Structure formats: structure tokens, C-alpha cells
Amino acid sequence: MSETLVGIADRDWSRRGGRSAGAVELAVHIADVRQRERAGLVRLEKFVREHVLPRTHPHTTAWRRVLEALGEAGGLCTARTRNADGDVIVCTLDAGHYDPDDKPPFKDGKPGGWHKADASIWNDLGAACIPHAAL
């Protein structure tokens, strides 16, 4: 990986009119590139927190993906299932919510203790299910 970074930095250095960089010059340039990347990531994270997350409906797959991108999905349930199309569906509720005896009324789609992701509701007993992890 460091060879790749050195190659990228060296190409960038050459494009900006520099000659083939010496070790010290290249190290300074790599540090500058990394600093710019960190600043860009900080701006991106701020944008996601301030503009994307507030506009994403809670307990949806999109909401879970935003939390995963921010590294904050650790408190969510880990149960998975497959829908009729074969797509993997991951529960979007908080960890610890599952109660197999608390069945949801399927007519209005409100989950009780079962798993939920968008319009999908399931329990851990289905053949295509990977049960939640105990915390």
C-alpha cells in the first residue's frame, strides 16, 4: 500500500511541475496529500451528518447504510434474511429488540419483536434467516 501511495504522490508531484522527488521531498508531499484527504473526509462526514442523515427515514435500509458509512451501526441488530429475489435484507432496528413471541400484525406492517427492514418483517425461524447476534 505504501508503494501505491508513493507512486500516486510522485505522479502528483510530477504533474505539478516537480522533478523526480527525493525521499525527504516525497515524504513532505505525501504528508500534504494525506492532510488534504483527511480534511476532505472531515468535510464529507460533516455533510453526511448535517444533510443526509436528518433527511433519511429512521429504521430503513438507507438509514442503516448511512450509519454504517459513519461507523455508527454497531448498536443495530445483525439479523439477516433473503427476500424472494435473493437479495440479503438486514434488520434496521436496534440490537436487543428481538422477541419471537411478540408477533407483528402483518396488515399494517408494524413490528413487534420481530426483525424489520423497510417493508420486510421476519423472525429467526425462517430457513433463509441468519439470527441476530447476542450482545
Short mmCIF file of C-alpha atoms in Angstrom, two decimals:
data_model
loop_
_atom_site.label_atom_id
_atom_site.label_comp_id
_atom_site.label_asym_id
_atom_site.label_seq_id
_atom_site.Cartn_x
_atom_site.Cartn_y
_atom_site.Cartn_z
CA MET A 1 0.00 0.00 0.00
CA SER A 2 2.80 2.44 0.83
CA GLU A 3 4.32 1.82 -2.62
CA THR A 4 0.98 2.77 -4.16
CA LEU A 5 0.82 5.96 -2.09
CA VAL A 6 4.38 6.85 -3.06
CA GLY A 7 3.52 6.27 -6.73
CA ILE A 8 0.42 8.46 -6.51
CA ALA A 9 2.28 11.20 -4.68
CA ASP A 10 5.21 11.03 -7.11
CA ARG A 11 2.86 11.29 -10.13
CA ASP A 12 1.02 14.19 -8.49
CA TRP A 13 4.37 15.84 -7.73
CA SER A 14 5.46 15.46 -11.36
CA ARG A 15 2.16 16.85 -12.66
CA ARG A 16 2.63 19.94 -10.52
CA GLY A 17 5.95 20.64 -12.21
CA GLY A 18 8.24 18.95 -9.70
CA ARG A 19 11.11 16.78 -10.73
CA SER A 20 11.51 13.20 -9.56
CA ALA A 21 11.20 13.67 -5.83
CA GLY A 22 13.86 12.82 -3.32
CA ALA A 23 12.92 10.86 -0.20
CA VAL A 24 12.52 13.92 2.06
CA GLU A 25 10.61 15.96 -0.51
CA LEU A 26 8.38 12.99 -1.28
CA ALA A 27 7.67 12.38 2.42
CA VAL A 28 6.64 16.03 2.84
CA HIS A 29 4.45 15.82 -0.24
CA ILE A 30 2.81 12.57 0.95
CA ALA A 31 2.09 14.21 4.31
CA ASP A 32 0.48 17.13 2.44
CA VAL A 33 -1.66 14.76 0.34
CA ARG A 34 -2.78 12.88 3.45
CA GLN A 35 -3.63 16.15 5.21
CA ARG A 36 -5.81 17.21 2.27
CA GLU A 37 -7.50 13.79 2.23
CA ARG A 38 -8.24 14.00 5.97
CA ALA A 39 -9.69 17.49 5.56
CA GLY A 40 -11.87 16.21 2.71
CA LEU A 41 -13.11 13.31 4.82
CA VAL A 42 -13.94 15.66 7.70
CA ARG A 43 -15.99 17.85 5.33
CA LEU A 44 -17.72 14.78 3.87
CA GLU A 45 -18.59 13.40 7.32
CA LYS A 46 -19.97 16.79 8.39
CA PHE A 47 -22.13 16.95 5.25
CA VAL A 48 -23.47 13.41 5.82
CA ARG A 49 -24.27 14.17 9.47
CA GLU A 50 -25.91 17.54 8.79
CA HIS A 51 -27.69 16.94 5.48
CA VAL A 52 -28.02 13.24 4.63
CA LEU A 53 -28.80 11.60 7.98
CA PRO A 54 -31.57 14.06 9.02
CA ARG A 55 -33.34 13.51 5.67
CA THR A 56 -33.18 9.71 5.87
CA HIS A 57 -36.15 7.88 7.37
CA PRO A 58 -35.23 6.04 10.58
CA HIS A 59 -35.21 2.23 10.56
CA THR A 60 -34.84 1.93 6.79
CA THR A 61 -32.09 0.28 4.79
CA ALA A 62 -30.92 3.70 3.59
CA TRP A 63 -30.68 4.92 7.20
CA ARG A 64 -28.69 1.82 8.16
CA ARG A 65 -26.29 2.39 5.25
CA VAL A 66 -25.68 5.99 6.34
CA LEU A 67 -24.94 4.82 9.89
CA GLU A 68 -22.60 2.12 8.53
CA ALA A 69 -20.75 4.74 6.45
CA LEU A 70 -20.33 6.86 9.59
CA GLY A 71 -19.17 3.81 11.55
CA GLU A 72 -22.14 4.05 13.91
CA ALA A 73 -24.18 0.94 13.07
CA GLY A 74 -22.73 -1.08 15.95
CA GLY A 75 -25.89 -0.69 18.01
CA LEU A 76 -28.14 -2.15 15.32
CA CYS A 77 -29.48 -5.70 15.07
CA THR A 78 -27.38 -8.08 12.95
CA ALA A 79 -30.19 -10.41 11.77
CA ARG A 80 -30.37 -11.08 8.03
CA THR A 81 -32.76 -12.80 5.65
CA ARG A 82 -33.21 -13.22 1.90
CA ASN A 83 -36.21 -11.89 0.03
CA ALA A 84 -37.92 -13.64 -2.91
CA ASP A 85 -35.40 -12.07 -5.33
CA GLY A 86 -32.48 -13.50 -3.35
CA ASP A 87 -31.37 -10.11 -2.02
CA VAL A 88 -29.95 -10.04 1.51
CA ILE A 89 -32.07 -7.92 3.84
CA VAL A 90 -30.54 -6.70 7.13
CA CYS A 91 -32.63 -5.69 10.13
CA THR A 92 -32.70 -1.94 10.75
CA LEU A 93 -33.90 -2.00 14.36
CA ASP A 94 -31.79 -1.52 17.46
CA ALA A 95 -29.91 -4.53 18.83
CA GLY A 96 -31.77 -6.37 21.55
CA HIS A 97 -35.25 -5.71 20.17
CA TYR A 98 -35.98 -9.31 19.13
CA ASP A 99 -38.73 -11.26 20.90
CA PRO A 100 -40.07 -14.23 18.92
CA ASP A 101 -43.31 -14.25 20.96
CA ASP A 102 -44.12 -10.60 20.19
CA LYS A 103 -45.58 -11.12 16.71
CA PRO A 104 -46.35 -8.15 14.45
CA PRO A 105 -49.76 -7.60 12.90
CA PHE A 106 -48.86 -8.06 9.23
CA LYS A 107 -51.72 -5.91 7.96
CA ASP A 108 -50.19 -2.59 9.00
CA GLY A 109 -46.54 -3.68 8.98
CA LYS A 110 -45.68 -2.54 12.49
CA PRO A 111 -43.14 -4.91 14.01
CA GLY A 112 -43.45 -6.27 17.47
CA GLY A 113 -40.34 -8.16 18.47
CA TRP A 114 -39.60 -9.48 15.01
CA HIS A 115 -36.95 -8.12 12.65
CA LYS A 116 -37.77 -5.32 10.21
CA ALA A 117 -36.14 -3.65 7.23
CA ASP A 118 -38.26 -1.37 5.06
CA ALA A 119 -41.36 -3.49 4.17
CA SER A 120 -39.79 -6.83 5.20
CA ILE A 121 -40.69 -8.40 8.55
CA TRP A 122 -39.30 -11.77 9.67
CA ASN A 123 -38.32 -13.91 12.62
CA ASP A 124 -35.25 -16.07 13.22
CA LEU A 125 -37.02 -19.35 12.39
CA GLY A 126 -37.08 -18.97 8.58
CA ALA A 127 -34.77 -21.13 6.50
CA ALA A 128 -33.25 -18.09 4.79
CA CYS A 129 -32.55 -16.26 8.06
CA ILE A 130 -29.32 -15.61 9.91
CA PRO A 131 -30.33 -14.94 13.51
CA HIS A 132 -29.29 -11.85 15.37
CA ALA A 133 -26.08 -11.92 17.33
CA ALA A 134 -26.40 -11.87 21.09
CA LEU A 135 -24.80 -8.85 22.70
#
